[in-house]
Short mmCIF file of C-alpha atoms and ligand atoms in Angstrom, two decimals:
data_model
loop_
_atom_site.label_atom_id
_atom_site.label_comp_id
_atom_site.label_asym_id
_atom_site.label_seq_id
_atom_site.Cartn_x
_atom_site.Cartn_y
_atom_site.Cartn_z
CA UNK T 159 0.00 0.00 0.00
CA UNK T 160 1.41 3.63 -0.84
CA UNK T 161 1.88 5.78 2.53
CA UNK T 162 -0.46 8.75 2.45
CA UNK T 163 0.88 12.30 3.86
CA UNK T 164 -0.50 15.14 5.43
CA UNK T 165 1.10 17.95 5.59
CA UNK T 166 0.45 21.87 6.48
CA UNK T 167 0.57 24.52 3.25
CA UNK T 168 1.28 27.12 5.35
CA UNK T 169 3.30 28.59 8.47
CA UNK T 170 2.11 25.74 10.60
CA UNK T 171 -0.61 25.40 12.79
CA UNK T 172 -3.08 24.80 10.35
CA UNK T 173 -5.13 21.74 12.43
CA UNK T 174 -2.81 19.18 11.20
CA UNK T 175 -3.63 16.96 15.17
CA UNK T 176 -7.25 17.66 14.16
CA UNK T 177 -7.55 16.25 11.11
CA UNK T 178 -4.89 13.16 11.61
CA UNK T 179 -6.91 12.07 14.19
CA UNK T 180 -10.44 12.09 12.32
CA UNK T 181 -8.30 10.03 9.64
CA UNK T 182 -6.84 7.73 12.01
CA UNK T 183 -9.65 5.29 11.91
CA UNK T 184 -8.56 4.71 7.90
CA UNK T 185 -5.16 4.08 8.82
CA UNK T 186 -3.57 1.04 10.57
CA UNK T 187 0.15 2.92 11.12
CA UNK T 188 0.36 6.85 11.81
CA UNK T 189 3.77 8.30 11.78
CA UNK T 190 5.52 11.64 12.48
CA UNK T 191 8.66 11.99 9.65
CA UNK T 192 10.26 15.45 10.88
CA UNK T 193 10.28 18.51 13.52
CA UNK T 194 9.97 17.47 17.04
CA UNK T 195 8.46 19.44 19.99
CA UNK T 196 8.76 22.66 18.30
CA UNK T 197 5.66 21.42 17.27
CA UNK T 198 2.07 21.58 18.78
CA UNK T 199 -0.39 19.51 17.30
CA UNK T 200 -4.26 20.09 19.65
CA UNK T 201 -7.28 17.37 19.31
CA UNK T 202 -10.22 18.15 20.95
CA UNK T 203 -12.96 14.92 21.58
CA UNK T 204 -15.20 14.25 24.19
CA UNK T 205 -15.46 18.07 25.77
CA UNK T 206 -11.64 17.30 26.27
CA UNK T 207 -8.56 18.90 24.52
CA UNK T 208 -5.25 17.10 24.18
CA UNK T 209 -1.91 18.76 22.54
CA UNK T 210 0.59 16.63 21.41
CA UNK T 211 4.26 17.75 20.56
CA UNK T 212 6.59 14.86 19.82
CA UNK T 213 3.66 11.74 19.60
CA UNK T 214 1.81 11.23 16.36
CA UNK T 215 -1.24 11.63 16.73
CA UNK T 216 -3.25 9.14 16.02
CA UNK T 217 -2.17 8.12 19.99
CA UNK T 218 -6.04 7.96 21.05
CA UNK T 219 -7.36 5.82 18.69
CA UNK T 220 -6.42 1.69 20.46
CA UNK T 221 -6.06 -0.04 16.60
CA UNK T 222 -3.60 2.75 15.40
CA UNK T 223 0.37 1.93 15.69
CA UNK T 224 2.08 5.23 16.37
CA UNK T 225 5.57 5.55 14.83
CA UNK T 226 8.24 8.66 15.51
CA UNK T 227 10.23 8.18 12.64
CA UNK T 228 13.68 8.76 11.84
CA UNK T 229 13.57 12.09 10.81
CA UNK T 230 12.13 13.18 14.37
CA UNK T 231 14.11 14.80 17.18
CA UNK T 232 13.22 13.84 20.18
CA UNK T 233 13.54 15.78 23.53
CA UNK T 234 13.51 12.77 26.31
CA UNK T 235 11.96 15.30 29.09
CA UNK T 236 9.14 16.71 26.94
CA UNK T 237 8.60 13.48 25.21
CA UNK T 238 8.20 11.69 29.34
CA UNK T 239 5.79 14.42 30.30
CA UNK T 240 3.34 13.76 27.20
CA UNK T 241 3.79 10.17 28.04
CA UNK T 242 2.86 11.46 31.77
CA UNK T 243 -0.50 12.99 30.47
CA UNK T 244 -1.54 9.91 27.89
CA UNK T 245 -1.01 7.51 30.97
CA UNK T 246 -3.50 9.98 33.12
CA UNK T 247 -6.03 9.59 30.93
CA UNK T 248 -5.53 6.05 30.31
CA UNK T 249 -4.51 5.51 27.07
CA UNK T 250 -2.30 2.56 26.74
CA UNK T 251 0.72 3.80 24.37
CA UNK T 252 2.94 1.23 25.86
CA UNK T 253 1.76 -1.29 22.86
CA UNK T 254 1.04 1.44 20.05
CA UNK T 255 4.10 3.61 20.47
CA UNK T 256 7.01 2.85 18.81
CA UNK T 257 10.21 4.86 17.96
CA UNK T 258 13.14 5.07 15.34
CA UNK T 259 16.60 4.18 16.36
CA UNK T 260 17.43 6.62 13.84
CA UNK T 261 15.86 9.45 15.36
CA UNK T 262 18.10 11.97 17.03
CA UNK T 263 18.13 13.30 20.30
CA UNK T 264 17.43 16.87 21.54
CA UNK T 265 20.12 17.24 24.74
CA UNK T 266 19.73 20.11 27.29
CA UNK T 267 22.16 21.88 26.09
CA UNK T 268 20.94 21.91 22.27
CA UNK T 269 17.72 23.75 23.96
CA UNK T 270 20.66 26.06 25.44
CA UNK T 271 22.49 26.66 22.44
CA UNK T 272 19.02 27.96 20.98
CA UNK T 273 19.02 30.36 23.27
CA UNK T 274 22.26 31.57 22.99
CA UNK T 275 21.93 31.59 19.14
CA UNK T 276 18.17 33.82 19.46
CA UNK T 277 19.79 36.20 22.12
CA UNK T 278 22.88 36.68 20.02
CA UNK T 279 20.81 37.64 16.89
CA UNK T 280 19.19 40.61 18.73
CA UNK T 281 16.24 41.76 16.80
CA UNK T 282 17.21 39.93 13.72
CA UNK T 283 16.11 36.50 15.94
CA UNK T 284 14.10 33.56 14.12
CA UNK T 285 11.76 33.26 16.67
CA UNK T 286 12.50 29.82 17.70
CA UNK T 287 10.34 27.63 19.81
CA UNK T 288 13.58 27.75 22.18
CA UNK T 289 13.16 23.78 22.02
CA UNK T 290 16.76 22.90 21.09
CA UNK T 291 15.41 21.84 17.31
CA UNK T 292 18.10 23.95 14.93
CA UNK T 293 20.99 22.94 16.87
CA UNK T 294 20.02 19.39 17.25
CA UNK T 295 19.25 19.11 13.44
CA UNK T 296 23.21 21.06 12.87
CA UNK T 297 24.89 18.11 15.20
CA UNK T 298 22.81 15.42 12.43
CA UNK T 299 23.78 16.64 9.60
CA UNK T 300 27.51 17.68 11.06
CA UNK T 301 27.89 14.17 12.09
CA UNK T 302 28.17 15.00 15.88
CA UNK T 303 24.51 13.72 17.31
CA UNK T 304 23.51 11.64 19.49
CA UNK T 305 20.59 8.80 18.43
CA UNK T 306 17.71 6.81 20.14
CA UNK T 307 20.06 3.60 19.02
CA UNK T 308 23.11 4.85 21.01
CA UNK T 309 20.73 4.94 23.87
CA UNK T 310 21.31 1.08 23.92
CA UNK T 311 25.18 1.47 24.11
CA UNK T 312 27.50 1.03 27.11
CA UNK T 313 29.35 4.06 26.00
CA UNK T 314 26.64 6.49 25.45
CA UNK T 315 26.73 8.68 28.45
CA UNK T 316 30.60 9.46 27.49
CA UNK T 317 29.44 10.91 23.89
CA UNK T 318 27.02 12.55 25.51
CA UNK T 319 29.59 14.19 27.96
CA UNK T 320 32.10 14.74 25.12
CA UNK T 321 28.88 16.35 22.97
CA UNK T 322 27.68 18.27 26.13
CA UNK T 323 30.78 19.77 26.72
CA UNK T 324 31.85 20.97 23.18
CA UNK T 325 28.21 22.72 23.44
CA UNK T 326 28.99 24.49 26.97
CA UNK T 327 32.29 25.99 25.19
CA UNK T 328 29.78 26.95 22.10
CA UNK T 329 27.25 28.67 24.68
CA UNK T 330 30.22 30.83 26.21
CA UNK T 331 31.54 31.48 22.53
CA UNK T 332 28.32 33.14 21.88
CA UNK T 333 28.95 35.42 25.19
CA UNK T 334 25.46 36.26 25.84
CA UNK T 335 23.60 36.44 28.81
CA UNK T 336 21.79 32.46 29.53
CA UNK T 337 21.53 31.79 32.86
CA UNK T 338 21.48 28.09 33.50
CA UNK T 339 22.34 24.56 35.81
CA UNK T 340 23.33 22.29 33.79
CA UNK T 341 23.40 19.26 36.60
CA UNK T 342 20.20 20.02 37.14
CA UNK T 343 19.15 19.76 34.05
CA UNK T 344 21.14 16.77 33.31
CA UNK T 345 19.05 15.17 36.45
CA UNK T 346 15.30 15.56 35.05
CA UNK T 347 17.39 14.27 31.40
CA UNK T 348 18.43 10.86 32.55
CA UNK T 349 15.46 10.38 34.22
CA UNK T 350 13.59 11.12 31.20
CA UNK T 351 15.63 8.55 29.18
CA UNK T 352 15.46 5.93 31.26
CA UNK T 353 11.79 6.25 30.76
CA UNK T 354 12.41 6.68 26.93
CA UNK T 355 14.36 3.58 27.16
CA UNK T 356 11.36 1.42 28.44
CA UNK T 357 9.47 1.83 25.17
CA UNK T 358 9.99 -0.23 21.57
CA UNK T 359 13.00 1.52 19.33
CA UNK T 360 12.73 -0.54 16.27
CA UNK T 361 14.59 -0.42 12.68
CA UNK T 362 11.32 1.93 11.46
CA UNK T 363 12.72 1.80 8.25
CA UNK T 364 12.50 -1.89 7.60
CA UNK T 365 9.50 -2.28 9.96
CA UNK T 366 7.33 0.66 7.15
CA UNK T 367 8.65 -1.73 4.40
CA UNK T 368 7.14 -4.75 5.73
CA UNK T 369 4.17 -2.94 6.86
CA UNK T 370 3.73 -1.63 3.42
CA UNK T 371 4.13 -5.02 1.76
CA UNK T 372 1.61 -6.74 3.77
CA UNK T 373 -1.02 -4.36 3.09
CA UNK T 374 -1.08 -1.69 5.71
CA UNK T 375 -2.34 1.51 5.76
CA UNK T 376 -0.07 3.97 6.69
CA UNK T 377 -0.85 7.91 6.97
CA UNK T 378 2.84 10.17 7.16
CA UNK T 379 2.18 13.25 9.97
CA UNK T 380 3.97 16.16 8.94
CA UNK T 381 4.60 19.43 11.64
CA UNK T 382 5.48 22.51 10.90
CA UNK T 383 4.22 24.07 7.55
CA UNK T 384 5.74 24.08 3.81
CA UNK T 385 6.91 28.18 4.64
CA UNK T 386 8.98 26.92 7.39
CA UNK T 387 10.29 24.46 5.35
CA UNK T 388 14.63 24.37 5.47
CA UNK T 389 14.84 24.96 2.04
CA UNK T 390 11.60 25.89 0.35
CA UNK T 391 10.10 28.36 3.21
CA UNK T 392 10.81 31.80 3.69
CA UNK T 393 14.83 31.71 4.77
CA UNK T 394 16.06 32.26 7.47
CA UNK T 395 12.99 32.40 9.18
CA UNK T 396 11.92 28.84 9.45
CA UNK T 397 12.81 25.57 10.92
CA UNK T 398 15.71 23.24 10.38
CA UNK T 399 13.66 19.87 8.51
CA UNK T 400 11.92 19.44 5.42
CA UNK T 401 8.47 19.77 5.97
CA UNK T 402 7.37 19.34 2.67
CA UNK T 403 6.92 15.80 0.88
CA UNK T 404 10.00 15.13 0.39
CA UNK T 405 10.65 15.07 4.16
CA UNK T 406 8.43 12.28 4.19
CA UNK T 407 11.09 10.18 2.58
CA UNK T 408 13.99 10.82 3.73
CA UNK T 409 11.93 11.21 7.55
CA UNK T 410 10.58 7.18 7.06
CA UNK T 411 12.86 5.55 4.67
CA UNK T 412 9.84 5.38 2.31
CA UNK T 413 10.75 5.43 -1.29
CA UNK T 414 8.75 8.76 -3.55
CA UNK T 415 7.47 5.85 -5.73
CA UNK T 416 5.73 4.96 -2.87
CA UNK T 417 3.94 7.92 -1.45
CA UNK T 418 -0.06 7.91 -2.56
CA UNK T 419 -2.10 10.66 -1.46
CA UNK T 420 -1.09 14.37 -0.27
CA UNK T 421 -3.68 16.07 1.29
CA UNK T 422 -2.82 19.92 2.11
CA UNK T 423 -4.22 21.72 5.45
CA UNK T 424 -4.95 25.28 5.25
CA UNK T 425 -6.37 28.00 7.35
CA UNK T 426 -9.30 29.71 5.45
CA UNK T 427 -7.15 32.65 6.82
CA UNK T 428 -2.96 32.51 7.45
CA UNK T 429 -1.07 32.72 10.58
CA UNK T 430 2.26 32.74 11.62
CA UNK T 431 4.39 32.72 15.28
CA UNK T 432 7.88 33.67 15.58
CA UNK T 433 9.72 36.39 12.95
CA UNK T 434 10.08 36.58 9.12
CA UNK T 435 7.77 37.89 6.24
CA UNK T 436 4.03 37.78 6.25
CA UNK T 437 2.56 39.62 2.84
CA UNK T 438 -0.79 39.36 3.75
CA UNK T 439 -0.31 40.01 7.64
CA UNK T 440 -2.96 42.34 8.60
CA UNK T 441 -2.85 44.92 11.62
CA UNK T 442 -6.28 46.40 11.89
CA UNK T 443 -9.40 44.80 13.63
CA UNK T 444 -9.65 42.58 10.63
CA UNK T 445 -6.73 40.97 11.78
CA UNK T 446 -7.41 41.45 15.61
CA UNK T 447 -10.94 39.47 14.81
CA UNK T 448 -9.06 36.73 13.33
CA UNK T 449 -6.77 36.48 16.25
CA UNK T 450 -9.74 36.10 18.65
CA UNK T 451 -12.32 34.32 17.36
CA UNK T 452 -9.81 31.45 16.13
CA UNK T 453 -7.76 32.25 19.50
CA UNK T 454 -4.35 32.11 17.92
CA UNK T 455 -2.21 31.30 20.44
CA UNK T 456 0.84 29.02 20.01
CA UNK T 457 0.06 25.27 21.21
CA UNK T 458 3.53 25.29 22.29
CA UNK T 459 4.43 28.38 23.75
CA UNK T 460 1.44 30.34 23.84
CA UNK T 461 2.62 33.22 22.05
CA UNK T 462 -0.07 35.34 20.23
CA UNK T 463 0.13 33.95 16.41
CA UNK T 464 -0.02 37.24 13.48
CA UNK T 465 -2.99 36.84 11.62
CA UNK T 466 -3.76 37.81 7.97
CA UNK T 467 -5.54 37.25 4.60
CA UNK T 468 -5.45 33.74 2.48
CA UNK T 469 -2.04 34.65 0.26
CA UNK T 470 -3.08 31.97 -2.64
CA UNK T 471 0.47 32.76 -3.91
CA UNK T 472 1.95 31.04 -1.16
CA UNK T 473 -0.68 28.18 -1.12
CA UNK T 474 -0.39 27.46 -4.95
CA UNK T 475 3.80 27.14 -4.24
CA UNK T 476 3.06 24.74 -1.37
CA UNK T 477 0.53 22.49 -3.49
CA UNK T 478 3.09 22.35 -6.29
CA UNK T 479 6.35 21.65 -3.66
CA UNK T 480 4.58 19.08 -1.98
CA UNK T 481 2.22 17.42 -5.25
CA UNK T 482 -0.94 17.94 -2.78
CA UNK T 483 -3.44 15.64 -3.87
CA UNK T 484 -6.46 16.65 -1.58
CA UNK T 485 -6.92 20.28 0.59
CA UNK T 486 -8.35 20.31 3.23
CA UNK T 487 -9.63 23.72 4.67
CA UNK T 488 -9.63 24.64 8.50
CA UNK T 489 -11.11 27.16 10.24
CA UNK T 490 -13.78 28.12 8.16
CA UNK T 491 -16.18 29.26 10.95
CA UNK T 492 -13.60 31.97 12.39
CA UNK T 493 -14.63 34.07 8.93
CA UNK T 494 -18.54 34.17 9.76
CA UNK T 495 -19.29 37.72 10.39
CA UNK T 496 -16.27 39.02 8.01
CA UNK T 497 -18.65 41.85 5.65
CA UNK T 498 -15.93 41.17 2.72
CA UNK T 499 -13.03 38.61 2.37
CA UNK T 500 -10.25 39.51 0.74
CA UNK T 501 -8.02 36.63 -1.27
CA UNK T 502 -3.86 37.77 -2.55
CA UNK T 503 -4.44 36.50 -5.94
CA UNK T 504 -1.17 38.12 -7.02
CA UNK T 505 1.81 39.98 -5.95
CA UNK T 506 3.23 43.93 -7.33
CA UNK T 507 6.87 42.49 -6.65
CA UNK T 508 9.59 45.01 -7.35
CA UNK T 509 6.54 47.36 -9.13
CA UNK T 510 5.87 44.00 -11.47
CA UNK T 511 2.79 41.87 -11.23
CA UNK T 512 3.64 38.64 -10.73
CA UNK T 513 1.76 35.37 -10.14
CA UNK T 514 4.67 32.95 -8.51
CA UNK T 515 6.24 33.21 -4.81
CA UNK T 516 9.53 34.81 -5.74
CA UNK T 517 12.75 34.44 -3.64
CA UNK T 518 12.31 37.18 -1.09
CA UNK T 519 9.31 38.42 -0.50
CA UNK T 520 10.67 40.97 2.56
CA UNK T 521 7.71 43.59 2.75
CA UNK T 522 9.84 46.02 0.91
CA UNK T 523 10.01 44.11 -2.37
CA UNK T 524 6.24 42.70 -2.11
CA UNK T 525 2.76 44.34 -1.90
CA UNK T 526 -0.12 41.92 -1.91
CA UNK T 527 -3.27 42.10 -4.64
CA UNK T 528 -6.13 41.22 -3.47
CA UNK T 529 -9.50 39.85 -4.86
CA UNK T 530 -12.48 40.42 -2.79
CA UNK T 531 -15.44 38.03 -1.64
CA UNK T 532 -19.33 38.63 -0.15
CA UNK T 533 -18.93 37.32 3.79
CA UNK T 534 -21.18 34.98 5.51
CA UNK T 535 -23.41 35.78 8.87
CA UNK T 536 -24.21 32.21 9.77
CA UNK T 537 -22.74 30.11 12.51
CA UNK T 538 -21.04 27.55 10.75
CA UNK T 539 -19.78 25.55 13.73
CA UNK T 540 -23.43 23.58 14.04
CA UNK T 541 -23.41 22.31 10.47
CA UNK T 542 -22.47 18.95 9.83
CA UNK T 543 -23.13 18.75 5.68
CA UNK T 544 -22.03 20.25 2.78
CA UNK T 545 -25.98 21.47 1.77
CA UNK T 546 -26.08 23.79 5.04
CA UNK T 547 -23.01 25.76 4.23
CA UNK T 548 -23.57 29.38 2.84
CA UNK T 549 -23.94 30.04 -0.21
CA UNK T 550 -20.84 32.55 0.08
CA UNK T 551 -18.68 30.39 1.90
CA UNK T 552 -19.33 27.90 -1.60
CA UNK T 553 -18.44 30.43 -3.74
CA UNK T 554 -15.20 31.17 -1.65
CA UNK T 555 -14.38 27.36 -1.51
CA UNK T 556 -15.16 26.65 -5.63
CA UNK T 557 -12.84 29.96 -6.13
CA UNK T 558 -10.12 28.40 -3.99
CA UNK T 559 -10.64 24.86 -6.15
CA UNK T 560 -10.58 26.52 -8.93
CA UNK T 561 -7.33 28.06 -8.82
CA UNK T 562 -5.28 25.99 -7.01
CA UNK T 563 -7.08 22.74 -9.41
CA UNK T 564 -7.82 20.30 -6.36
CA UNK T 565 -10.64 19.22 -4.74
CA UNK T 566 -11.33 20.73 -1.46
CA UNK T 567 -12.65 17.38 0.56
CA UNK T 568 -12.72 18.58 3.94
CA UNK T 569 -14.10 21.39 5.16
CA UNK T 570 -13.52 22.31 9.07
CA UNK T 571 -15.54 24.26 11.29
CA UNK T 572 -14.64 23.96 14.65
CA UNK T 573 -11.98 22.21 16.69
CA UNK T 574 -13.94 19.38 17.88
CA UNK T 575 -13.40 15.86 15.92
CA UNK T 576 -17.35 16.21 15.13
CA UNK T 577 -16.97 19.81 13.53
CA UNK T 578 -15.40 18.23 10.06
CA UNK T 579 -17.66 18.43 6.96
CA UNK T 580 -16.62 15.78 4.12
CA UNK T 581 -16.90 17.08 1.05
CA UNK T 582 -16.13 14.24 -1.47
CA UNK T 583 -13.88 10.91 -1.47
CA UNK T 584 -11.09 11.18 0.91
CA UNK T 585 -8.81 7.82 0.93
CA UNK T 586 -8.23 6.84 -2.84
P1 GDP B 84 -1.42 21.96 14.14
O1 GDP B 84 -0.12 22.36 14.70
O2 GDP B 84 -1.46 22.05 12.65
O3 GDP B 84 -1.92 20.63 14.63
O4 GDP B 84 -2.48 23.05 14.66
P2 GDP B 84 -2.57 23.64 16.16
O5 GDP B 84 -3.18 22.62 17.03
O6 GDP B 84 -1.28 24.24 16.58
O7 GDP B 84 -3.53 24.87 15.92
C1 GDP B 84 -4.79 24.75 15.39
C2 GDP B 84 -5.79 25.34 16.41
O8 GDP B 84 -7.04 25.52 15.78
C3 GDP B 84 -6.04 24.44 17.59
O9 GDP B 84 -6.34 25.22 18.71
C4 GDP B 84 -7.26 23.63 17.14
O10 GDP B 84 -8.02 23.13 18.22
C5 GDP B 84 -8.03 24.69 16.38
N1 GDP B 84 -8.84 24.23 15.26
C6 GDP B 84 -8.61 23.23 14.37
N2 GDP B 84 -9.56 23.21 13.41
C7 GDP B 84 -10.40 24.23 13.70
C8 GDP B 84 -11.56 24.75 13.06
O11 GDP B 84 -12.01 24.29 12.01
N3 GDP B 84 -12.16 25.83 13.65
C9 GDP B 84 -11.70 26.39 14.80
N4 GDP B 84 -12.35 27.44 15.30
N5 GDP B 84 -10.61 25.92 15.43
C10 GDP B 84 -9.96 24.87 14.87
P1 IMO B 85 3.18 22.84 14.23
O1 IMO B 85 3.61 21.43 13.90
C1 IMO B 85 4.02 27.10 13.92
C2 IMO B 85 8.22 28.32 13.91
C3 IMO B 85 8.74 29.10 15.09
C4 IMO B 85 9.81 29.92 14.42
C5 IMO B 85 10.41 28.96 13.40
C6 IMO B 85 11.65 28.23 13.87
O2 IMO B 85 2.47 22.97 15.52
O3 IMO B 85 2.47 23.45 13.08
P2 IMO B 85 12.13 26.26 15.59
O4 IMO B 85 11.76 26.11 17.03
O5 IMO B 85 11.60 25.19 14.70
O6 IMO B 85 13.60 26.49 15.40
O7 IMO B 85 11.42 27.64 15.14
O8 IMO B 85 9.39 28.01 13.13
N1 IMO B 85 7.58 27.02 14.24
C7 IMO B 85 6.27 26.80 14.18
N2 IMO B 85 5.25 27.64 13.91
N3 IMO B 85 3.78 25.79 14.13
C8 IMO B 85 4.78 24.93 14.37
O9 IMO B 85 4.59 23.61 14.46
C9 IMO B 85 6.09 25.44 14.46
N4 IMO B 85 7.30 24.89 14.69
C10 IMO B 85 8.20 25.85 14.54
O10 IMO B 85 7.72 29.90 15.64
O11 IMO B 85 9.24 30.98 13.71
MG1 MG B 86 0.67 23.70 16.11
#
């Protein structure tokens, strides 16, 4: 069977938890191929609302396998405290969960060296999560990390020393001001990897191959969004993995021969948290509605999330990076009440109209052209079926299909699992 992805078009945050876990019940494998707790991925079932970081999330559904693939980082003290909350509420993970040997791990003093790297940049900062991910991702591909595998060593505690300690004379190179206790640190670390330690590290690579050639379903997670993608977002400001399709490969082992359907997540609106350029970033009570009715807040470190207009620009580059398959479109019930909605159908780049995301697009160089849509009143976050939607929210959805040339097949309007409208075949 060819492994499905799902993946966000946009800055992240676009309800990729949401929507893997109202596919999970297709799937018999769900696995995460990139990022690691940078990202925040929320489900909300049952009145309840879980946020996942590091653990796919297809966690809460007992027939799904849960795989953190190779292309993960994984941060032993946040990944022990989401263990900490599945256990409360009772979900067995200690037969679902399993984890790459090839994944690499996020040390204390990687989340350190993030620091020291933001405060050194002053105002030009990224924006990181502060969760050790860039610096983790620079000792992979510089040959200098340490892996889940080594955590089955006898000599892994002296790389980590030898690793640790390079890093302590990197934070005093950068001769800012971090405050921190390293033994202390070090303390809740090895606590958290013995607990790592107790689940199942398997050769994912080999185990998705065999999966795959017995039949099983398997659905790829992606975090993080195609903008913050290392090479094809908006550079410097993003993350340090592939987030785009591509990831998915080189995150799993799984060959691009093999990968079936893309379906694309996208806010009806955008967002972004952390620094960089946002053409369609709005600061007027447009973009102050946006921010509260959809309560933008960062899943992982609660920062307020800029708001702004659909850029289709951006979303048309994402579809064609990634070879979407299948959109999907969140959010859609944070727009009721908007009088007109405005779509960036084009950019004036350098005093040019132009119809493709070009390198930079620093505010200087790019002024977004907009094409304007009839609102909706209506509550959407009741309806269940494609028939009840407005007639204006149709119009804005065939546009969208339209342009970008795939079907829209789910439609989103509200956080809950329930609050999903299907819209045609989803699984092919
Ligand atoms: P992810 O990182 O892509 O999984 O997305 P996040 O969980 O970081 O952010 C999405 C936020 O929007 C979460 O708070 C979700 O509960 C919420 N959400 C998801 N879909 C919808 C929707 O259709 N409508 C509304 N109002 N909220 C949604
Ligand atoms: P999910 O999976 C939104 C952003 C950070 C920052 C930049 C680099 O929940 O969609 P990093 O910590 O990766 O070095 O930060 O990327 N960022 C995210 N923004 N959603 C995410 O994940 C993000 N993960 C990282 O805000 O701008
Ligand atoms: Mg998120």
């Amino acid at each position: 069977m060819a492994v499905d992805l799902l993946l966000g078009l946009q800055w992240g945050d676009e309800g990729k938890g949401k929507i893997v876990d109202v596919l999970t019940s297709n799937y018999n494998i769900i696995a995460r191929f990139q990022g690691g707790p940078n990202a925040g991925h929320t489900l909300v079932f049952n009145g309840r609302k879980h946020v996942l970081h590091t653990i796919p999330s297809g966690i809460f559904h007992d027939d799904a396998t849960n795989l953190v693939g190779n292309g993960v980082v994984i941060d032993p003290v946040i990944f022990k405290k989401e263990l900490d909350k599945l256990e409360e509420q009772g979900v067995d993970y200690r037969k679902s969960l399993l984890i790459s040997r090839k994944a690499h791990i996020i040390l204390p003093t990687h989340r350190l060296l993030d620091a020291a790297s933001e405060a050194s940049k002053g105002k030009a900062k990224i924006g990181s999560t502060l969760k050790g991910i860039g610096p983790t991702y620079m000792d992979k591909t510089g040959r200098n990390g340490i892996r889940v595998g080594d955590l089955e060593l006898s000599d892994w505690k002296t790389r980590y020393r030898a690793l640790a300690n390079k890093h302590e004379s990197m934070i005093a190179f950068y001769n800012v001001d971090v405050q921190y206790d390293l033994a202390e640190l070090e303390k809740e670390f090895f606590e958290a990897v013995k607990v790592l330690k107790s689940l199942k590290f398997i050769d994912s690579e080999e185990y998705i191959y065999q999966a795959q050639k017995s039949g099983q379903t398997i659905l790829a997670e992606g975090a993080q969004g195609s903008l913050l993608d290392i090479d094809f977002g908006t550079y410097p400001f993003v993350t340090s993995s592939n987030t785009t399709a591509a990831g998915a490969c080189t995150g799993l082992g799984v060959s691009p021969n093999q990968i079936g359907d893309v379906f694309g997540i996208f806010k009806a609106y955008t967002t972004r948290v952390g620094s960089g350029p946002f053409p369609t970033e709005l600061f007027d009570e447009d973009g102050e509605t946006m921010a509260k009715v959809g309560n933008e807040f960062g899943a992982t470190t609660g920062r307020p999330r800029r708001c702004g207009w659909l850029d289709l620009i951006a979303l048309k580059y994402a579809c064609q990076v990634n070879g979407v398959t299948q959109l999907m479109m969140m959010k859609g019930d944070v727009l009721s009440g908007f009088k007109t909605l405005k779509v960036c159908t084009a950019y004036k780049y350098k005093g040019e109209v132009i119809k493709h995301f070009p390198y930079n697009i620093d505010p200087e160089n790019v002024e977004p052209i907009y094409t304007e849509f009839s609102g909706w009143t209506e509550d959407l976050t009741e309806m269940s079926e494609t028939s009840q939607l407005p007639k204006a929210l149709n119009e804005y959805i065939e546009f969208l299909e339209k342009e970008l040339e795939i079907p829209i097949t789910i439609v989103s309007v509200g956080p809950d699992r329930k609050q999903t409208i299907f819209r045609g075949q989803l699984v092919s």
